[in-house]
Amino acid sequence: MHCGQLLLTFLVLIFISTTEETCYLRDIITVVEGEPFYLKYCSLSPEHKNETATIKWFKCTESHGHVELSSSSSPRITLRDYVLEFWPIELNDNGTYVVQMGNHTNKWKLNVIKRSKHSCFAEKQVIGKRVGVKKSLRITCNNSFYKGLINRTSLYKNCEKIENNKKPFLHKNAEFEDQGYYTCMFFLYHNGKLFNVTETFNVTIEAEALPRT
Ligand SMILES: *[C@@H]1O[C@H](CO)[C@@H](O)[C@H](O)[C@H]1NC(C)=O
Ligand SMILES: *[C@@H]1O[C@H](CO)[C@@H](O)[C@H](O)[C@H]1NC(C)=O
Ligand SMILES: *[C@@H]1O[C@H](CO)[C@@H](O)[C@H](O)[C@H]1NC(C)=O
Ligand SMILES: *[C@@H]1O[C@H](CO)[C@@H](O)[C@H](O)[C@H]1NC(C)=O
Ligand SMILES: *[C@@H]1O[C@H](CO)[C@@H](O)[C@H](O)[C@H]1NC(C)=O
Ligand SMILES: *[C@@H]1O[C@H](CO)[C@@H](O)[C@H](O)[C@H]1NC(C)=O
Ligand SMILES: *[C@@H]1O[C@H](CO)[C@@H](O)[C@H](O)[C@H]1NC(C)=O
């Protein structure tokens, strides 16, 4: 069977944030090789909560069609309840993933990109944040999915470490010099190995809008 057939029953869900852990509903996700990563089935209806046993995960590639994933597919893959975890994700994990539960499916395209040798973040992965000058600039490093595993978190500005503690945050009135790339780097242990997960904000400080006359 090919990916297309499997996806004929394709459901468009509107994600409502009711659960603590974040589930993705973006179709295409860019991930950097070497980082832990997860996909989570997004369910809106409570009756699905009981269908854990019937969850199936597939990876679709041009060459192999769709292949069911199991914890024995790769030592880097963990399946639990609604979540597919990668410890870590690597370039060859690039592709389309489908989760099937009963008649419902979620589909994602993972675009796994190379780690930059020269930068602590990937430009394709930054989250834009615009703040007016003198307005409150707030950057909080928290990660709801991995929070229980996080050992240490560092905050970098333009790849220079500015804070290193349990939960770094920045809160100030924005000045033009604050513009830059702010990277939260979460360090976590899994099976005795140290990993890091990054999240980068591209902060732009904007001049105050002229008052209307
Ligand atoms: C974060 O993890 C990557 C991939 O394992 C590694 O190459 C990099 O050196 C780590 N960064 C830090 C600051 O430890
Ligand atoms: C969930 O499944 C179990 C066993 O299959 C059953 O006993 C229970 O009543 C179900 N709960 C709901 C809310 O459907
Ligand atoms: C990775 O996957 C994306 C979308 O799933 C695709 O566009 C891209 O060509 C793939 N890259 C490689 C190197 O296979
Ligand atoms: C799921 O599909 C089966 C057969 O394809 C159908 O009988 C059943 O009603 C469907 N269930 C739901 C909840 O749509
Ligand atoms: C960061 O934001 C600025 C201003 O919006 C934009 O010009 C720049 O391309 C962004 N950088 C990246 C890597 O997306
Ligand atoms: C971090 O937590 C604060 C509140 O504790 C919340 O407002 C903020 O959205 C969270 N940030 C992320 C990236 O989850
Ligand atoms: C982080 O890991 C180190 C080494 O395993 C350990 O000594 C330290 O207590 C841990 N810190 C936290 C906050 O878990």
mmCIF file of C-alpha atoms in Angstrom, residues 104-203:
data_model
loop_
_atom_site.group_PDB
_atom_site.id
_atom_site.type_symbol
_atom_site.label_atom_id
_atom_site.label_comp_id
_atom_site.label_asym_id
_atom_site.label_seq_id
_atom_site.Cartn_x
_atom_site.Cartn_y
_atom_site.Cartn_z
ATOM 1 C CA HIS A 104 -8.567 8.744 12.403
ATOM 2 C CA THR A 105 -5.166 9.720 11.143
ATOM 3 C CA ASN A 106 -2.689 12.534 11.668
ATOM 4 C CA LYS A 107 0.052 13.137 9.142
ATOM 5 C CA TRP A 108 3.246 15.149 9.339
ATOM 6 C CA LYS A 109 6.147 15.790 7.013
ATOM 7 C CA LEU A 110 9.395 15.921 8.890
ATOM 8 C CA ASN A 111 12.134 17.876 7.262
ATOM 9 C CA VAL A 112 15.264 16.935 9.161
ATOM 10 C CA ILE A 113 18.028 19.416 8.477
ATOM 11 C CA LYS A 114 21.757 19.344 9.108
ATOM 12 C CA ARG A 115 23.120 20.888 12.256
ATOM 13 C CA SER A 116 24.958 24.122 11.611
ATOM 14 C CA LYS A 117 28.669 23.981 12.364
ATOM 15 C CA HIS A 118 28.887 27.712 12.868
ATOM 16 C CA SER A 119 25.760 28.504 14.823
ATOM 17 C CA CYS A 120 23.955 27.275 17.917
ATOM 18 C CA PHE A 121 20.615 27.345 16.071
ATOM 19 C CA ALA A 122 19.136 26.606 12.673
ATOM 20 C CA GLU A 123 17.873 29.623 10.765
ATOM 21 C CA LYS A 124 14.953 27.616 9.391
ATOM 22 C CA GLN A 125 13.733 26.931 12.893
ATOM 23 C CA VAL A 126 13.536 30.382 14.425
ATOM 24 C CA ILE A 127 10.331 31.781 15.865
ATOM 25 C CA GLY A 128 9.784 35.442 15.042
ATOM 26 C CA LYS A 129 9.010 37.835 17.871
ATOM 27 C CA ARG A 130 8.411 41.558 17.370
ATOM 28 C CA VAL A 131 8.538 43.926 20.302
ATOM 29 C CA GLY A 132 8.057 47.674 20.281
ATOM 30 C CA VAL A 133 10.907 49.697 21.761
ATOM 31 C CA LYS A 134 10.364 50.415 25.488
ATOM 32 C CA LYS A 135 7.718 47.706 25.549
ATOM 33 C CA SER A 136 8.110 44.600 27.655
ATOM 34 C CA LEU A 137 10.482 42.019 26.213
ATOM 35 C CA ARG A 138 9.959 38.645 27.787
ATOM 36 C CA ILE A 139 11.740 35.417 26.966
ATOM 37 C CA THR A 140 10.997 32.393 29.076
ATOM 38 C CA CYS A 141 12.758 29.107 28.551
ATOM 39 C CA ASN A 142 10.318 26.370 29.326
ATOM 40 C CA ASN A 143 9.534 23.170 27.561
ATOM 41 C CA SER A 144 6.324 21.517 28.572
ATOM 42 C CA PHE A 145 7.008 18.187 26.914
ATOM 43 C CA TYR A 146 10.464 17.396 28.278
ATOM 44 C CA LYS A 147 10.148 19.372 31.497
ATOM 45 C CA GLY A 148 10.503 16.371 33.817
ATOM 46 C CA LEU A 149 13.764 15.323 32.172
ATOM 47 C CA ILE A 150 15.447 18.691 31.945
ATOM 48 C CA ASN A 151 18.576 18.889 34.001
ATOM 49 C CA ARG A 152 19.772 22.365 33.071
ATOM 50 C CA THR A 153 18.789 25.166 30.712
ATOM 51 C CA SER A 154 20.933 27.870 29.153
ATOM 52 C CA LEU A 155 19.869 31.036 27.412
ATOM 53 C CA TYR A 156 22.044 32.387 24.614
ATOM 54 C CA LYS A 157 21.899 35.648 22.755
ATOM 55 C CA ASN A 158 23.434 35.416 19.297
ATOM 56 C CA CYS A 159 25.019 32.159 20.508
ATOM 57 C CA GLU A 160 26.710 33.727 23.521
ATOM 58 C CA LYS A 161 25.564 32.385 26.819
ATOM 59 C CA ILE A 162 23.778 35.003 28.906
ATOM 60 C CA GLU A 163 22.096 32.856 31.530
ATOM 61 C CA ASN A 164 22.475 29.382 32.877
ATOM 62 C CA ASN A 165 20.201 28.151 35.581
ATOM 63 C CA LYS A 166 17.173 26.053 36.174
ATOM 64 C CA LYS A 167 14.686 28.240 34.357
ATOM 65 C CA PRO A 168 16.325 31.208 32.680
ATOM 66 C CA PHE A 169 14.199 34.090 31.597
ATOM 67 C CA LEU A 170 14.662 37.584 30.370
ATOM 68 C CA HIS A 171 12.256 40.323 31.226
ATOM 69 C CA LYS A 172 13.063 43.952 30.530
ATOM 70 C CA ASN A 173 11.961 46.992 28.648
ATOM 71 C CA ALA A 174 13.069 46.513 25.081
ATOM 72 C CA GLU A 175 15.907 48.576 23.673
ATOM 73 C CA PHE A 176 17.243 48.415 20.144
ATOM 74 C CA GLU A 177 20.371 46.584 21.332
ATOM 75 C CA ASP A 178 18.166 43.734 22.487
ATOM 76 C CA GLN A 179 17.467 42.726 18.923
ATOM 77 C CA GLY A 180 18.950 39.359 18.087
ATOM 78 C CA TYR A 181 18.566 35.610 18.243
ATOM 79 C CA TYR A 182 17.748 34.177 21.653
ATOM 80 C CA THR A 183 18.262 30.463 22.017
ATOM 81 C CA CYS A 184 16.997 28.391 24.908
ATOM 82 C CA MET A 185 19.030 25.222 25.187
ATOM 83 C CA PHE A 186 17.530 22.510 27.361
ATOM 84 C CA PHE A 187 19.874 19.766 28.514
ATOM 85 C CA LEU A 188 18.288 16.468 29.372
ATOM 86 C CA TYR A 189 19.292 12.925 30.188
ATOM 87 C CA HIS A 190 17.738 9.880 28.593
ATOM 88 C CA ASN A 191 19.072 6.388 29.298
ATOM 89 C CA GLY A 192 22.154 7.960 30.785
ATOM 90 C CA LYS A 193 22.939 10.022 27.698
ATOM 91 C CA LEU A 194 22.954 13.810 27.606
ATOM 92 C CA PHE A 195 20.910 15.499 24.873
ATOM 93 C CA ASN A 196 19.981 19.057 24.135
ATOM 94 C CA VAL A 197 16.845 20.580 22.656
ATOM 95 C CA THR A 198 16.887 24.132 21.346
ATOM 96 C CA GLU A 199 14.286 26.774 20.736
ATOM 97 C CA THR A 200 15.272 30.079 19.131
ATOM 98 C CA PHE A 201 13.431 33.372 18.988
ATOM 99 C CA ASN A 202 14.276 35.954 16.363
ATOM 100 C CA VAL A 203 13.601 39.135 18.297
#
